Amino acid sequence: MKRIRIGLTLLLVIIMGAVLSSCLGSSPPHLDVGKTRNIHMIVKMNRGDYWNTVKMGAEAAAREFNVKLTFKAPDTESDVKRQIAMVEDSIKERADVIILAASSYMGLAQVVDKAAFNRIPVISVDAEVGSARVTTYIGSNGYKAGQKSAERLVQLLNGSGEIGILNFTNTSDQRESGPESDFDYGARDADERERGFLNYVARYPSVHVVDISYTPSVMAEAKELTRQMLNKHPNLRGIAALNETASQGAAAVLQERGLRRIKMVAFDSSPAMMEQIQEGIVQAAVIQNPFSNGYLAVKNAVEILQGIQVPERVDTGTKLIDLDNMLWPENQKLLFPFVR
């Protein structure tokens, strides 16, 4: 009789275990924060409000999920060779996951393939890279962001006038406009923003893009390119700047020359840019979510290491900010993340 009771008890334990396993299997997975992960984040540049905010988001997730975060970045966005060397070092250091904001779409492709060959997952953040071995992309849709910029600038110009674009590139040489294939060796986010902008303004026969200049995200060069653009095109009515440094450089020149007649749509949300919107030097800015980009990149890295399937793309979105909505409560955290 005692043996029968023991057998029944064991059977009951087995059944309860099976039921519990079934219930857990149907529940959303939770991240195990007990084990320390070694995650490397390599971005385009080691300074600037945008990249500082990406880092701040990544650090917040690292604390939450017990991650040892190694942050790396070259001095300028144009230093593609240095960025490649940093990925090589992370492979040698046996990082558990590499998070990469690639300065060059094709320039970083081979080293990403090498990381995957060494069984190190790679997450692309902010800017895509030309490798099929990337596990997931986290960031905004550059094409849609470019269209948002164009839509607002066309509205500001009432559908007619000359426009100049100040874009960014991964080389210190100014690029000439050319076939789409010419962009494959630059930063993909720059390419997509420009494509979106040009495709939108193509709908308006009275709007003419008369100049496209490229800066390697160096403030002094962004200013000089803006001056050259203004001198070459005295009838210019609008400027679209497609990243933070280009925006700050162009806005500074418009401010020093007192050119309030020229309408400008900027990109990203530095404190200086918010002041220039308030002062009427810049009319609007397309804002990304760099804190979320950094946070979600680390969170997805932890999920990958736990065997949790992550989506191929995570769109963190963009917002168009102007004087009317910049002080709305829902925009405060996005615009003023208190970068240190």
Coordinates of C-alpha atoms in Angstrom, one line a residue:
M1 CA 0.0 0.0 0.0
K2 CA 2.9 2.3 0.9
R3 CA 4.5 1.6 -2.5
I4 CA 1.3 2.4 -4.3
R5 CA 1.1 5.8 -2.5
I6 CA 4.7 6.7 -3.3
G7 CA 4.1 5.7 -7.0
L8 CA 0.9 7.9 -7.1
T9 CA 2.8 10.8 -5.6
L10 CA 5.6 10.5 -8.1
L11 CA 3.1 10.3 -10.9
L12 CA 1.3 13.4 -9.6
V13 CA 4.7 15.3 -9.5
I14 CA 5.5 14.3 -13.1
I15 CA 2.0 15.4 -14.3
M16 CA 2.3 18.7 -12.4
G17 CA 5.7 19.3 -13.9
A18 CA 4.5 18.6 -17.4
V19 CA 1.6 21.0 -16.9
L20 CA 3.9 23.7 -15.4
S21 CA 6.3 23.3 -18.4
S22 CA 3.4 23.7 -20.8
C23 CA 2.3 26.8 -19.1
L24 CA 5.7 28.3 -19.0
G25 CA 6.2 27.4 -22.7
S26 CA 3.1 29.5 -23.6
S27 CA 4.2 32.5 -21.5
P28 CA 6.3 35.3 -22.9
P29 CA 10.0 34.7 -22.2
H30 CA 11.7 36.7 -19.5
L31 CA 15.3 37.8 -19.7
D32 CA 17.7 36.0 -17.3
V33 CA 19.7 38.8 -15.7
G34 CA 21.9 36.5 -13.6
K35 CA 24.7 35.9 -16.1
T36 CA 27.0 38.7 -17.1
R37 CA 27.2 39.2 -20.9
N38 CA 30.1 40.8 -22.7
I39 CA 28.6 43.1 -25.3
H40 CA 30.6 45.5 -27.5
M41 CA 28.9 48.6 -29.0
I42 CA 30.8 50.3 -31.9
V43 CA 29.3 53.5 -33.3
K44 CA 30.3 56.1 -35.8
M45 CA 31.8 58.8 -33.6
N46 CA 32.9 59.2 -30.0
R47 CA 31.3 62.7 -29.5
G48 CA 28.2 64.6 -30.3
D49 CA 24.8 64.8 -28.6
Y50 CA 23.3 62.0 -30.8
W51 CA 26.0 59.4 -30.1
N52 CA 26.1 60.4 -26.4
T53 CA 22.4 59.7 -26.2
V54 CA 22.8 56.3 -27.9
K55 CA 25.4 55.4 -25.4
M56 CA 23.2 56.6 -22.5
G57 CA 20.4 54.3 -23.7
A58 CA 22.8 51.4 -24.0
E59 CA 24.2 51.9 -20.6
A60 CA 20.7 52.0 -19.1
A61 CA 19.9 48.6 -20.6
A62 CA 23.3 47.3 -19.6
R63 CA 22.6 48.1 -15.9
E64 CA 19.1 46.5 -16.2
F65 CA 20.2 43.3 -17.8
N66 CA 23.6 42.8 -16.1
V67 CA 25.7 43.5 -19.2
K68 CA 29.3 44.4 -19.3
L69 CA 29.2 47.0 -22.1
T70 CA 32.3 48.0 -24.0
F71 CA 31.7 51.2 -26.0
K72 CA 34.0 52.1 -28.9
A73 CA 34.0 54.8 -31.6
P74 CA 36.5 56.6 -33.8
D75 CA 37.1 60.4 -33.5
T76 CA 35.2 61.1 -36.8
E77 CA 32.4 59.4 -38.8
S78 CA 34.8 59.3 -41.8
D79 CA 37.3 57.0 -40.1
V80 CA 36.0 53.7 -41.6
K81 CA 39.4 52.0 -41.3
R82 CA 39.4 52.6 -37.6
Q83 CA 35.9 51.3 -37.2
I84 CA 36.9 48.1 -39.1
A85 CA 39.9 47.7 -36.7
M86 CA 37.5 48.1 -33.7
V87 CA 35.3 45.3 -35.0
E88 CA 38.4 43.1 -35.6
D89 CA 39.5 43.8 -32.0
S90 CA 36.1 42.8 -30.6
I91 CA 36.3 39.5 -32.5
K92 CA 39.7 38.8 -31.0
E93 CA 38.3 39.8 -27.5
R94 CA 35.5 37.3 -28.0
A95 CA 32.6 39.6 -27.5
D96 CA 29.3 37.8 -26.9
V97 CA 27.5 40.2 -29.3
I98 CA 28.7 43.2 -31.4
I99 CA 26.4 46.1 -31.8
L100 CA 27.5 48.2 -34.9
A101 CA 26.5 51.6 -36.3
A102 CA 28.4 51.3 -39.6
S103 CA 30.0 54.4 -41.1
S104 CA 30.1 52.6 -44.5
Y105 CA 27.5 50.2 -45.8
M106 CA 29.9 48.1 -47.8
G107 CA 33.1 49.0 -46.1
L108 CA 32.1 47.1 -42.9
A109 CA 30.4 44.2 -44.7
Q110 CA 33.4 41.9 -44.8
V111 CA 34.4 42.3 -41.1
V112 CA 30.7 41.7 -40.1
D113 CA 30.8 38.4 -42.1
K114 CA 34.0 37.6 -40.2
A115 CA 32.3 38.1 -36.9
A116 CA 29.4 35.9 -37.9
F117 CA 31.9 33.2 -39.0
N118 CA 33.4 33.4 -35.5
R119 CA 29.8 32.8 -34.2
I120 CA 29.5 36.4 -32.8
P121 CA 26.0 37.8 -33.5
V122 CA 26.0 41.3 -35.0
I123 CA 23.2 43.8 -34.4
S124 CA 23.1 46.8 -36.8
V125 CA 21.9 50.0 -35.1
D126 CA 21.2 53.4 -36.6
A127 CA 22.9 52.6 -40.0
E128 CA 22.7 49.3 -41.9
V129 CA 25.6 47.3 -43.2
G130 CA 25.8 45.3 -46.4
S131 CA 26.0 41.8 -44.9
A132 CA 23.3 39.2 -44.9
R133 CA 24.8 37.9 -41.6
V134 CA 23.4 40.8 -39.5
T135 CA 20.9 39.4 -37.0
T136 CA 18.7 42.5 -36.7
Y137 CA 18.5 46.2 -37.5
I138 CA 17.4 48.7 -34.9
G139 CA 16.8 52.3 -35.9
S140 CA 14.7 54.7 -37.9
N141 CA 13.6 54.4 -41.5
G142 CA 15.9 56.7 -43.4
Y143 CA 13.8 56.9 -46.5
K144 CA 10.7 58.0 -44.6
A145 CA 12.8 60.4 -42.6
G146 CA 14.0 62.1 -45.8
Q147 CA 10.5 62.3 -47.0
K148 CA 9.3 64.0 -43.8
S149 CA 12.1 66.6 -44.2
A150 CA 11.1 67.2 -47.8
E151 CA 7.4 67.5 -47.1
R152 CA 7.9 70.2 -44.5
L153 CA 10.5 72.2 -46.6
V154 CA 8.2 72.2 -49.6
Q155 CA 5.4 73.5 -47.3
L156 CA 7.6 76.2 -46.0
L157 CA 8.4 77.3 -49.6
N158 CA 4.8 77.1 -50.7
G159 CA 5.8 74.6 -53.4
S160 CA 8.4 76.6 -55.3
G161 CA 12.0 77.6 -55.1
E162 CA 15.6 76.5 -55.1
I163 CA 16.8 74.0 -52.4
G164 CA 20.2 72.9 -51.3
I165 CA 20.9 69.7 -49.4
L166 CA 23.8 69.2 -46.9
N167 CA 24.3 65.5 -46.4
F168 CA 27.0 63.4 -44.8
T169 CA 29.4 60.8 -46.1
N170 CA 32.2 58.5 -44.9
T171 CA 35.0 60.2 -46.8
S172 CA 36.7 63.5 -46.5
D173 CA 36.3 64.1 -50.2
Q174 CA 33.1 65.8 -51.3
R175 CA 31.1 63.5 -53.6
E176 CA 29.5 64.4 -56.8
S177 CA 26.0 63.5 -57.6
G178 CA 25.8 60.4 -59.7
P179 CA 24.3 57.0 -60.2
E180 CA 22.6 55.3 -57.2
S181 CA 25.5 52.7 -57.1
D182 CA 27.9 55.5 -56.2
F183 CA 26.3 55.6 -52.7
D184 CA 27.0 51.9 -51.9
Y185 CA 30.3 52.7 -50.2
G186 CA 28.9 55.5 -48.0
A187 CA 26.7 55.4 -44.9
R188 CA 23.4 53.8 -45.8
D189 CA 21.4 56.1 -43.6
A190 CA 22.7 59.1 -45.5
D191 CA 21.8 57.4 -48.8
E192 CA 18.3 56.6 -47.7
R193 CA 17.5 60.0 -46.3
E194 CA 18.7 61.6 -49.5
R195 CA 16.7 59.2 -51.7
G196 CA 13.5 59.9 -49.7
F197 CA 14.0 63.6 -49.9
L198 CA 14.7 63.7 -53.7
N199 CA 11.8 61.3 -54.5
Y200 CA 9.4 63.5 -52.6
V201 CA 10.4 66.9 -54.1
A202 CA 10.3 65.3 -57.6
R203 CA 6.5 65.6 -57.4
Y204 CA 6.9 69.4 -57.5
P205 CA 8.0 70.9 -60.8
S206 CA 8.6 74.3 -59.3
V207 CA 11.0 73.0 -56.6
H208 CA 14.6 72.6 -57.8
V209 CA 17.4 70.9 -55.8
V210 CA 20.3 73.0 -57.1
D211 CA 23.1 71.7 -54.9
I212 CA 24.0 68.6 -52.8
S213 CA 27.1 68.8 -50.7
Y214 CA 28.6 66.1 -48.4
T215 CA 30.5 66.6 -45.2
P216 CA 32.3 63.9 -43.2
S217 CA 30.5 65.2 -40.1
V218 CA 33.1 67.8 -39.3
M219 CA 31.6 71.1 -38.1
A220 CA 34.1 73.4 -39.8
E221 CA 33.6 71.7 -43.1
A222 CA 29.8 71.7 -42.8
K223 CA 30.0 75.5 -42.3
E224 CA 32.3 76.0 -45.2
L225 CA 30.1 73.9 -47.5
T226 CA 27.1 75.9 -46.5
R227 CA 28.9 79.2 -47.3
Q228 CA 29.9 77.8 -50.7
M229 CA 26.3 76.8 -51.4
L230 CA 25.0 80.2 -50.5
N231 CA 27.6 82.0 -52.6
K232 CA 26.9 79.8 -55.6
H233 CA 23.2 80.1 -55.4
P234 CA 22.1 83.6 -54.4
N235 CA 18.4 82.7 -55.0
L236 CA 18.4 79.7 -52.6
R237 CA 15.2 79.6 -50.6
G238 CA 15.6 76.4 -48.6
I239 CA 18.2 74.1 -47.0
A240 CA 17.8 70.5 -45.8
A241 CA 20.5 69.2 -43.5
L242 CA 20.5 65.4 -43.1
N243 CA 22.4 64.8 -39.9
E244 CA 23.4 66.5 -36.6
T245 CA 26.7 68.0 -37.7
A246 CA 25.4 69.1 -41.1
S247 CA 22.5 70.7 -39.3
Q248 CA 24.6 72.6 -36.7
G249 CA 27.0 73.8 -39.4
A250 CA 24.3 75.1 -41.8
A251 CA 22.3 76.7 -39.0
A252 CA 25.4 78.5 -37.6
V253 CA 26.1 80.1 -41.0
L254 CA 22.5 81.2 -41.5
Q255 CA 22.6 82.8 -38.0
E256 CA 25.9 84.6 -38.6
R257 CA 24.7 86.0 -41.9
G258 CA 21.2 86.8 -40.6
L259 CA 19.5 85.0 -43.5
R260 CA 16.0 84.6 -42.1
R261 CA 14.6 84.5 -45.6
I262 CA 16.1 81.0 -46.1
K263 CA 14.0 78.2 -44.6
M264 CA 15.8 75.3 -43.1
V265 CA 14.8 71.8 -42.0
A266 CA 17.4 70.1 -39.8
F267 CA 18.1 66.6 -38.5
D268 CA 18.5 65.4 -34.8
S269 CA 17.9 67.3 -31.6
S270 CA 21.0 68.9 -30.1
P271 CA 20.3 71.6 -27.5
A272 CA 21.8 74.2 -29.9
M273 CA 19.3 73.1 -32.6
M274 CA 16.4 73.5 -30.2
E275 CA 17.5 77.0 -29.4
Q276 CA 17.8 77.8 -33.2
I277 CA 14.2 76.6 -33.7
Q278 CA 13.0 78.9 -30.9
E279 CA 14.9 81.8 -32.5
G280 CA 13.4 81.1 -35.9
I281 CA 16.7 80.3 -37.6
V282 CA 15.6 76.7 -38.2
Q283 CA 11.9 76.0 -38.9
A284 CA 11.8 72.3 -38.1
A285 CA 13.9 69.2 -37.4
V286 CA 13.4 65.5 -38.0
I287 CA 14.1 63.8 -34.7
Q288 CA 15.2 60.2 -34.2
N289 CA 15.1 58.3 -30.9
P290 CA 18.8 57.6 -30.1
F291 CA 18.1 56.6 -26.5
S292 CA 15.7 53.9 -27.6
N293 CA 18.2 52.8 -30.3
G294 CA 20.9 52.2 -27.7
Y295 CA 18.6 50.6 -25.2
L296 CA 16.9 48.3 -27.6
A297 CA 20.2 47.2 -29.2
V298 CA 21.4 45.9 -25.8
K299 CA 18.1 44.4 -24.9
N300 CA 17.9 42.5 -28.2
A301 CA 21.5 41.4 -27.8
V302 CA 20.6 39.8 -24.5
E303 CA 17.6 38.1 -26.0
I304 CA 19.7 36.7 -28.8
L305 CA 22.1 35.2 -26.3
Q306 CA 19.2 33.5 -24.5
G307 CA 18.0 32.0 -27.7
I308 CA 14.9 34.2 -28.0
Q309 CA 14.0 35.0 -31.6
V310 CA 14.2 38.7 -32.4
P311 CA 12.6 40.6 -35.3
E312 CA 14.7 41.3 -38.4
R313 CA 13.9 45.1 -38.1
V314 CA 12.9 47.3 -35.2
D315 CA 11.8 50.7 -36.4
T316 CA 12.2 53.2 -33.6
G317 CA 10.6 56.0 -35.7
T318 CA 11.1 59.7 -36.3
K319 CA 9.2 62.8 -35.4
L320 CA 9.0 66.2 -37.0
I321 CA 9.6 68.9 -34.4
D322 CA 8.9 72.6 -34.8
L323 CA 8.1 75.6 -32.6
D324 CA 4.5 74.5 -32.2
N325 CA 5.1 71.1 -30.7
M326 CA 8.6 71.1 -29.2
L327 CA 7.3 71.8 -25.7
W328 CA 4.5 69.2 -25.7
P329 CA 5.0 66.9 -22.7
E330 CA 5.2 63.8 -24.9
N331 CA 8.2 65.3 -26.8
Q332 CA 10.2 66.5 -23.7
K333 CA 11.9 63.2 -23.0
L334 CA 12.7 62.7 -26.7
L335 CA 14.2 66.2 -27.1
F336 CA 15.9 66.7 -23.8
P337 CA 17.5 63.4 -22.6
F338 CA 20.0 65.3 -20.3
V339 CA 23.1 64.1 -22.1
R340 CA 26.1 64.3 -19.9

